[in-house]
mmCIF file of C-alpha atoms in Angstrom:
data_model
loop_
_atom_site.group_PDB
_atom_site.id
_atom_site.type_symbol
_atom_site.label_atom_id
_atom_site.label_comp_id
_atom_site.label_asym_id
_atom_site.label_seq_id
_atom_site.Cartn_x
_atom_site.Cartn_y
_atom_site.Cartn_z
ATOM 1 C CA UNK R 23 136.382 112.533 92.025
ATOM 2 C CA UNK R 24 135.930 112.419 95.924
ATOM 3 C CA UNK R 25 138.021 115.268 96.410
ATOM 4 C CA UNK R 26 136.045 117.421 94.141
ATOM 5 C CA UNK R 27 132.282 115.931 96.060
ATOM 6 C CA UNK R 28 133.542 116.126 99.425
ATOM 7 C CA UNK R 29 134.778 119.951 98.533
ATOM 8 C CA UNK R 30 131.062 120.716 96.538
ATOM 9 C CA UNK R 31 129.711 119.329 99.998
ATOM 10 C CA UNK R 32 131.671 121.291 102.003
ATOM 11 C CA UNK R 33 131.574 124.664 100.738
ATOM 12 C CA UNK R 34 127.379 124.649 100.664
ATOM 13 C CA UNK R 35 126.871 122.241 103.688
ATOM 14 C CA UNK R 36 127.302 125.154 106.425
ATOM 15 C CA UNK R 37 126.311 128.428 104.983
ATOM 16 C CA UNK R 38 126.852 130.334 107.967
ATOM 17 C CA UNK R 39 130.925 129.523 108.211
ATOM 18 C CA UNK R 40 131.270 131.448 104.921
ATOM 19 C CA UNK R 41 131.195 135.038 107.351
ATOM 20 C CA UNK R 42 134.540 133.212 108.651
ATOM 21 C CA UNK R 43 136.022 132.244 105.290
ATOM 22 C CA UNK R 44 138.480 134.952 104.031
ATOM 23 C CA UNK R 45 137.151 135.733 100.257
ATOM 24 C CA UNK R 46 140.777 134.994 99.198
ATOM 25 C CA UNK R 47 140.180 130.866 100.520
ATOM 26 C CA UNK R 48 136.352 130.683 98.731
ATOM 27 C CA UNK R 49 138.439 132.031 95.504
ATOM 28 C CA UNK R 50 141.169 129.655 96.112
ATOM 29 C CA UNK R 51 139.001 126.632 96.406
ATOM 30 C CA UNK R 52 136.879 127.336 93.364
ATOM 31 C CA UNK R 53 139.986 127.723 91.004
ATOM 32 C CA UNK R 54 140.708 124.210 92.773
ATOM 33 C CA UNK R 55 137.387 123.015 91.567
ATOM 34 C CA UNK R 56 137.664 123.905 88.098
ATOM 35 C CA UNK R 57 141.207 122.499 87.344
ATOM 36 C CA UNK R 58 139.648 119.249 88.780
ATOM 37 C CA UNK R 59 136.533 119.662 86.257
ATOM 38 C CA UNK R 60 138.736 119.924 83.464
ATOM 39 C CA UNK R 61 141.111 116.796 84.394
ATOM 40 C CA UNK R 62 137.853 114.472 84.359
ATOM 41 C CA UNK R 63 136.638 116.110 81.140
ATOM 42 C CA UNK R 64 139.860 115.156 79.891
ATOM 43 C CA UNK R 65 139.227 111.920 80.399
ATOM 44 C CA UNK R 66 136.692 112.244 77.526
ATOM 45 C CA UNK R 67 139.603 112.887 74.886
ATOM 46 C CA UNK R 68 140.510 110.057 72.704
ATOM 47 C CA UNK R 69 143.818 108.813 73.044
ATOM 48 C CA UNK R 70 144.374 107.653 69.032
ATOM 49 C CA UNK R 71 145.400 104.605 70.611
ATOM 50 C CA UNK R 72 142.746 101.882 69.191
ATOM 51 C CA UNK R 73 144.075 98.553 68.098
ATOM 52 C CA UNK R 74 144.164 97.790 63.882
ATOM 53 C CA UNK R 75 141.457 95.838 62.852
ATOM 54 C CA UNK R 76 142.311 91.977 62.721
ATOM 55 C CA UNK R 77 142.962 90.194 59.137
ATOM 56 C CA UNK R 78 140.061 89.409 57.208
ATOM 57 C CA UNK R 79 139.595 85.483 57.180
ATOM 58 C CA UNK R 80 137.464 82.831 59.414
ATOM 59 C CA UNK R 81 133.863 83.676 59.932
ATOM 60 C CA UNK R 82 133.839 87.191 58.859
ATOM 61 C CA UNK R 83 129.818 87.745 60.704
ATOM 62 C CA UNK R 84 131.372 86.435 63.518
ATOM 63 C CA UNK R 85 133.884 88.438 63.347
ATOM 64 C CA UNK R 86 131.798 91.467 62.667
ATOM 65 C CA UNK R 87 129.392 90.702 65.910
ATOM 66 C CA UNK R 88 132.503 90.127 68.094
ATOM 67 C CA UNK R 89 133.441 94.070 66.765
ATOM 68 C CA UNK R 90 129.697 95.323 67.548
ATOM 69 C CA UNK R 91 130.061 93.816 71.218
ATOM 70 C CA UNK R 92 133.663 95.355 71.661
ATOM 71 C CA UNK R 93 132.107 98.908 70.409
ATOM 72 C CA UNK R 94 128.635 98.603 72.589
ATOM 73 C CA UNK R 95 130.598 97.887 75.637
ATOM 74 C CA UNK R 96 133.549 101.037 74.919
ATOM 75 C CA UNK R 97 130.170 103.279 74.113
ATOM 76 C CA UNK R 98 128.471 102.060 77.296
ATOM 77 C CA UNK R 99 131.475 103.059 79.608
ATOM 78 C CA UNK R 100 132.209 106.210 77.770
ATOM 79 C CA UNK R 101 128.360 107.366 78.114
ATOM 80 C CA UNK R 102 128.847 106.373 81.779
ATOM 81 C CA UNK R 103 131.798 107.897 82.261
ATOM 82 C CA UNK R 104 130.600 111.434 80.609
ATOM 83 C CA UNK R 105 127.406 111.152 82.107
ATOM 84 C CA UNK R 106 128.636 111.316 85.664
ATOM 85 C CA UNK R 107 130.938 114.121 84.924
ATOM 86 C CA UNK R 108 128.029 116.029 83.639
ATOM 87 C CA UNK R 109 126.463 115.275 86.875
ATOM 88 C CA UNK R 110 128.978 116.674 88.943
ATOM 89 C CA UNK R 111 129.418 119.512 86.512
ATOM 90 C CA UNK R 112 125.489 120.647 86.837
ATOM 91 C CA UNK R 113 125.540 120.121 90.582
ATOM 92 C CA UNK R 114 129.156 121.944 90.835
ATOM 93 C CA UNK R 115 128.195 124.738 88.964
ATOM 94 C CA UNK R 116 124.757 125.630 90.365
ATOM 95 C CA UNK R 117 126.374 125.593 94.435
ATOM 96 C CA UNK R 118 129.549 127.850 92.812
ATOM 97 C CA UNK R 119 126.701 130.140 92.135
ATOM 98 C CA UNK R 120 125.371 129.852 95.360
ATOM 99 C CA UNK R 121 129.102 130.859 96.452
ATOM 100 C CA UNK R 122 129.437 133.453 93.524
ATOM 101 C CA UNK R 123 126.370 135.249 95.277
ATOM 102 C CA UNK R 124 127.625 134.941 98.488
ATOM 103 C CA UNK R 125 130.828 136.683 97.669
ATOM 104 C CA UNK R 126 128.880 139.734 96.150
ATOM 105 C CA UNK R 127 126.803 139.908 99.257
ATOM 106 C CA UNK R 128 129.922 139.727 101.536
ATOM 107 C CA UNK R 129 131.574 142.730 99.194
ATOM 108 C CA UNK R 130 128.544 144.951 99.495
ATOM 109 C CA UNK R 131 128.230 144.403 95.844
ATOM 110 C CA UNK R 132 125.190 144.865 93.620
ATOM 111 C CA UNK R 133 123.832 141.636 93.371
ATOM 112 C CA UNK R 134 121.611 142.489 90.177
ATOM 113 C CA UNK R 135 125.032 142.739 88.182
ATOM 114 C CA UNK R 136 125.852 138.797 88.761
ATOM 115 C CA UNK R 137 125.661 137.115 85.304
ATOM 116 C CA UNK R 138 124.836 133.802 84.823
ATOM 117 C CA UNK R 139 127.816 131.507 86.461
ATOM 118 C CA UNK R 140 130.021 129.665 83.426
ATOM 119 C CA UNK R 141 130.329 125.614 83.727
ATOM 120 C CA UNK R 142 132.428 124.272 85.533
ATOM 121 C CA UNK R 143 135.688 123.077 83.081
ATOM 122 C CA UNK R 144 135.201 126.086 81.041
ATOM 123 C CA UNK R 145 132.430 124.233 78.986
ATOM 124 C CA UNK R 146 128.515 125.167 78.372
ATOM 125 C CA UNK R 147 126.423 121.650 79.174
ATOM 126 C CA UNK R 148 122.591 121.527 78.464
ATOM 127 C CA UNK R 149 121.993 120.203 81.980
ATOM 128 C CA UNK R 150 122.927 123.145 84.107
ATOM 129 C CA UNK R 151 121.052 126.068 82.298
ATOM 130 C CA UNK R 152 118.400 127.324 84.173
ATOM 131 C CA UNK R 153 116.267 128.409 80.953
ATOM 132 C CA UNK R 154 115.032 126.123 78.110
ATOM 133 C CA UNK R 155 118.190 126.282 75.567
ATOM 134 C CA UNK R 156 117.969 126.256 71.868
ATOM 135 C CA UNK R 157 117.972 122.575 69.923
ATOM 136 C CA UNK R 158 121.395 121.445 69.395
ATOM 137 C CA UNK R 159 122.437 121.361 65.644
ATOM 138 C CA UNK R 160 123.244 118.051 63.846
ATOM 139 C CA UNK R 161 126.139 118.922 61.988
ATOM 140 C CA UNK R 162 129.069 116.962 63.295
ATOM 141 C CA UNK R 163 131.784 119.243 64.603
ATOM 142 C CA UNK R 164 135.078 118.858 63.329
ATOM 143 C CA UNK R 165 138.922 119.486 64.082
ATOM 144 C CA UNK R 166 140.433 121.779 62.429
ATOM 145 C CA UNK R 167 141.585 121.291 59.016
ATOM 146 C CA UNK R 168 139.918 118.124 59.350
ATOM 147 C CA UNK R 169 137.060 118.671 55.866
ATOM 148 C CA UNK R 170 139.761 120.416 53.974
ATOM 149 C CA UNK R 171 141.765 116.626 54.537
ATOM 150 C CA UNK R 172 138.899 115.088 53.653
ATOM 151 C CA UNK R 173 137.838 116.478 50.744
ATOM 152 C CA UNK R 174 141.431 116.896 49.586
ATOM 153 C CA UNK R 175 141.194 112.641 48.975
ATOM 154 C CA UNK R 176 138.187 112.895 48.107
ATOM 155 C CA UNK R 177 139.311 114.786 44.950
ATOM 156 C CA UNK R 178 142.120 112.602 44.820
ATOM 157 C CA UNK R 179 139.637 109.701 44.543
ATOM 158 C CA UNK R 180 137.342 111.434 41.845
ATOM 159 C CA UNK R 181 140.519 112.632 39.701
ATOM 160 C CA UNK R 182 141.432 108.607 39.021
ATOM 161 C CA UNK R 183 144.341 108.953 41.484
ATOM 162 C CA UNK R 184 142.885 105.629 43.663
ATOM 163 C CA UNK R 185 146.179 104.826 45.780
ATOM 164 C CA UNK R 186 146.875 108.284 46.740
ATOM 165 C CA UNK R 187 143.152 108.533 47.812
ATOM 166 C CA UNK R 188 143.774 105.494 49.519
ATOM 167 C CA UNK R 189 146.434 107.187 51.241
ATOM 168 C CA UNK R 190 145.238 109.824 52.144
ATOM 169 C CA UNK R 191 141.915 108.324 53.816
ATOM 170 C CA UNK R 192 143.929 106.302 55.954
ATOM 171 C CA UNK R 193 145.944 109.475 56.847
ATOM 172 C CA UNK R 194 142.809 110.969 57.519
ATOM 173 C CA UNK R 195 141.302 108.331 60.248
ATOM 174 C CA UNK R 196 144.816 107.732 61.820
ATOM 175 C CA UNK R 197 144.956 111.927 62.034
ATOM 176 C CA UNK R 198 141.455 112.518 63.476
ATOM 177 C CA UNK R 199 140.323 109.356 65.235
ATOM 178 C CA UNK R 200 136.840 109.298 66.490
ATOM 179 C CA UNK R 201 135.891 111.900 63.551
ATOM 180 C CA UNK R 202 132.438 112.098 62.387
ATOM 181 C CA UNK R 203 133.887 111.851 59.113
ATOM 182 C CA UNK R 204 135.203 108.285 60.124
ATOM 183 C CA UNK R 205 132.697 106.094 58.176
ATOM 184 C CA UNK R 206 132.808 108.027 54.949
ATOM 185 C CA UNK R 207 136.720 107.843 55.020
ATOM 186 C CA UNK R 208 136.806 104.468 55.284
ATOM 187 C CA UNK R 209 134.417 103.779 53.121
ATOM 188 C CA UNK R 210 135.600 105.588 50.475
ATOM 189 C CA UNK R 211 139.149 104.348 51.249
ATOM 190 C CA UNK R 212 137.178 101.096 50.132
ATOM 191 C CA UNK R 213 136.236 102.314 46.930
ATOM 192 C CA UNK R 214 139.668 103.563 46.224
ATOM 193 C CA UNK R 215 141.038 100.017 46.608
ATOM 194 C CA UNK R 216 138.047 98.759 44.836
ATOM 195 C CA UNK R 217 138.733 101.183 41.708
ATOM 196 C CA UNK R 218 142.514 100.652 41.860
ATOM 197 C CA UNK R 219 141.265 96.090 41.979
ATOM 198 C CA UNK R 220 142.330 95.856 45.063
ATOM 199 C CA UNK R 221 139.477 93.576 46.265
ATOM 200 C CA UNK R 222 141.315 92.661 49.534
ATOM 201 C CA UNK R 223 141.652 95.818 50.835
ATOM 202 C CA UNK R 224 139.304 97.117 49.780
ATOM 203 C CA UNK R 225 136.993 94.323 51.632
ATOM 204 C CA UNK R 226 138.792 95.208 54.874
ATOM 205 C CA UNK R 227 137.917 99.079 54.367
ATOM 206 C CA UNK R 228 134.623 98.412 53.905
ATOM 207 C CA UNK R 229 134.344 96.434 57.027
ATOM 208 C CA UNK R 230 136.127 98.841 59.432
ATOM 209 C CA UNK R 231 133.548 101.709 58.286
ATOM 210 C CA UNK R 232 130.495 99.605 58.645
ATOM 211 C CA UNK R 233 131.951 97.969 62.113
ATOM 212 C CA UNK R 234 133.214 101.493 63.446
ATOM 213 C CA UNK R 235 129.934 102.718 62.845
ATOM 214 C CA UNK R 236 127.026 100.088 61.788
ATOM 215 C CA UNK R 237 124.584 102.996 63.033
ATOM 216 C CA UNK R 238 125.472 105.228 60.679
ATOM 217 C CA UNK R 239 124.057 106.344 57.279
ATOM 218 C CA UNK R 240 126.818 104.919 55.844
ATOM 219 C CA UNK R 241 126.746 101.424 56.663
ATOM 220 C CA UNK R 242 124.080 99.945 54.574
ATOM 221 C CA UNK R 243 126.431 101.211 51.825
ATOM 222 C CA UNK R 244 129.521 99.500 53.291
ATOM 223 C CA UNK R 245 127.547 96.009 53.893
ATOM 224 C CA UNK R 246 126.758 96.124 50.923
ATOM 225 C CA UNK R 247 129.886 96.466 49.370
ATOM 226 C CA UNK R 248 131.575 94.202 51.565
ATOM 227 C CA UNK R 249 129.544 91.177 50.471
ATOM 228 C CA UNK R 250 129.973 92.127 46.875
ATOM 229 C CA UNK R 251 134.081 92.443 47.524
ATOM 230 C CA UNK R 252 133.921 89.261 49.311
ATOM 231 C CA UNK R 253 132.284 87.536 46.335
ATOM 232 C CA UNK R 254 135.454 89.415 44.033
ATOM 233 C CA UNK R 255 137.931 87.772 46.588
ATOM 234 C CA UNK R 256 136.136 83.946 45.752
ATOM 235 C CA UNK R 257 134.131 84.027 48.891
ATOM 236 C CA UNK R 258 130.953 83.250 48.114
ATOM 237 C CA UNK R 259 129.391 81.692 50.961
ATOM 238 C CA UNK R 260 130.205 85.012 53.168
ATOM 239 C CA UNK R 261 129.219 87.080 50.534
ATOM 240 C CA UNK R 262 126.215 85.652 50.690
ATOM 241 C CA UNK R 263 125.511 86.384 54.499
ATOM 242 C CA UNK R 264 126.805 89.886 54.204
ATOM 243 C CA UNK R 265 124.331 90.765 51.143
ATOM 244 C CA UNK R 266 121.781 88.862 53.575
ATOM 245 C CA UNK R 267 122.509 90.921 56.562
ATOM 246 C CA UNK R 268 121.812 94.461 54.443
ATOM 247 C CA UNK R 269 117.842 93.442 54.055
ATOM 248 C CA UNK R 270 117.734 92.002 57.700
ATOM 249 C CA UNK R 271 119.431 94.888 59.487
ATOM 250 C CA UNK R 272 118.383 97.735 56.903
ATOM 251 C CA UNK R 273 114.525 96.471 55.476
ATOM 252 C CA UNK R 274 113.688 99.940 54.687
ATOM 253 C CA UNK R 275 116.939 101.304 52.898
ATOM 254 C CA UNK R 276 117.547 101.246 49.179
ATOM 255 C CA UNK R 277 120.388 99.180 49.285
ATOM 256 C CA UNK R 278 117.742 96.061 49.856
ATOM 257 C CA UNK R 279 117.098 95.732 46.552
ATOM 258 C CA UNK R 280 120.704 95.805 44.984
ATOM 259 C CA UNK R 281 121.832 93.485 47.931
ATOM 260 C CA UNK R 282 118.684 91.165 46.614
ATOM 261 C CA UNK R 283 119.498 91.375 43.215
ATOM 262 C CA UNK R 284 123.046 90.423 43.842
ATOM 263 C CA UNK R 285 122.221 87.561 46.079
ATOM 264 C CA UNK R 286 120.032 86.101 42.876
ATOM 265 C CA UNK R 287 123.196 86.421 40.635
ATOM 266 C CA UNK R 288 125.086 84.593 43.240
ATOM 267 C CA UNK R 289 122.842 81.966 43.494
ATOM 268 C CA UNK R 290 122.666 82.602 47.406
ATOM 269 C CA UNK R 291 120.565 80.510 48.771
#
């Protein structure tokens, strides 16, 4: 990361060295600066190299808050970490247009035919066009061959073939960690356990989708169903605080009133 500032800083600090800079050098150094771009981006990718989630017993909220700490922390350094290479990316790729411009001038070129200059790392970023740019979509993106997997168990599930759709949701998350998809797959590997009475596993499922992603629209869904799998498994004291913490985390979401409901069968105080 110095390298690449010092070298940004360098090639724009003294404008009139560039008449005594051989065009072959300013090309050298800004294929240098791009193949350093796209090591940090690298350093976005995820490695597939998380931990498995711990057995489910002791104090399962505990448990559950400890995961939400680990997961705000890994988000806050990842946001950091992209967020600074986005910086250098913006402020790399507007002074490689300085240069870019420079070089025409230099070649007697016409400087009417220079496009807009590319990001740095071979990547578009909102932050370094000039012009307003178009609102991103939400759709998530996705690895290829990554919603033909995932509906491929999800007929599996709806065909009665639970284990196999078991399967193949835990194929899924192990073969495209970090997907969008994540939540759903896990909690749908939960049902699949749940349909094939597999309460146990099926309890763990339905934790790791609502702890990988208690944001999500999926997790007042996988709450829920973790209290009511922890009731199946003799639990009832945690089920009790996990039907609880659907109507104080989710107030507005339908699954208040089912998690209610079940809390009155229980007898949860």
């Amino acid at each position: 990361m110095r390298f690449l500032l010092v070298s940004l800083c360098l090639l724009v600090a003294a404008p009139a060295a560039a008449q005594d800079t051989s065009l072959a050098d300013i090309r050298a150094e800004l294929g240098v600066l791009n193949a350093e771009i796209a090591r940090l981006k690298s350093e976005l990718a995820p490695t597939g190299g998380a931990a498995p989630a711990a057995p489910l017993s002791g104090d399962t909220l505990q448990r559950i808050d400890a995961i939400e700490a680990g997961l705000t922390r890994l988000n806050s350094k990842a946001e950091e970490l992209e967020n600074r290479i986005n910086r250098v990316v913006a402020d790399g790729t507007n002074r490689i247009g300085d240069l870019e411009f420079r070089l025409v001038e230099l070649e007697g070129g016409d400087l009417g035919s220079i496009g807009e200059t590319p990001a740095l790392g071979g990547e578009d970023i909102t932050t370094i066009a000039p012009q307003v740019s178009e609102p991103e979509s939400d759709a998530p993106e996705l690895a290829i061959g990554e919603q033909r997997d995932f509906e491929r168990a999800q007929e599996a599930l709806a065909s009665g073939d639970f284990l196999g759709a078991a399967e193949q949701f835990a194929a899924f998350t192990q073969s495209y960690p970090g997907s969008p998809l994540e939540a759903d797959a896990q909690y749908f590997r939960g049902e699949a356990f749940e349909k094939a009475g597999n309460n146990q596993e099926a309890a763990r499922a339905f934790l790791e989708s609502f702890s990988g992603s208690p944001s999500s629209p999926r997790a007042p869904d996988a709450l829920l169903k973790l209290g009511l799998s922890l009731d199946a498994l003799g639990q009832r004291n945690e089920a009790c605080l996990m039907l609880q913490e659907v109507v104080n985390r989710f107030p507005g979401s339908p699954q208040v009133s089912e998690a209610t409901q079940s809390r009155a069968t229980l007898g949860c105080t």
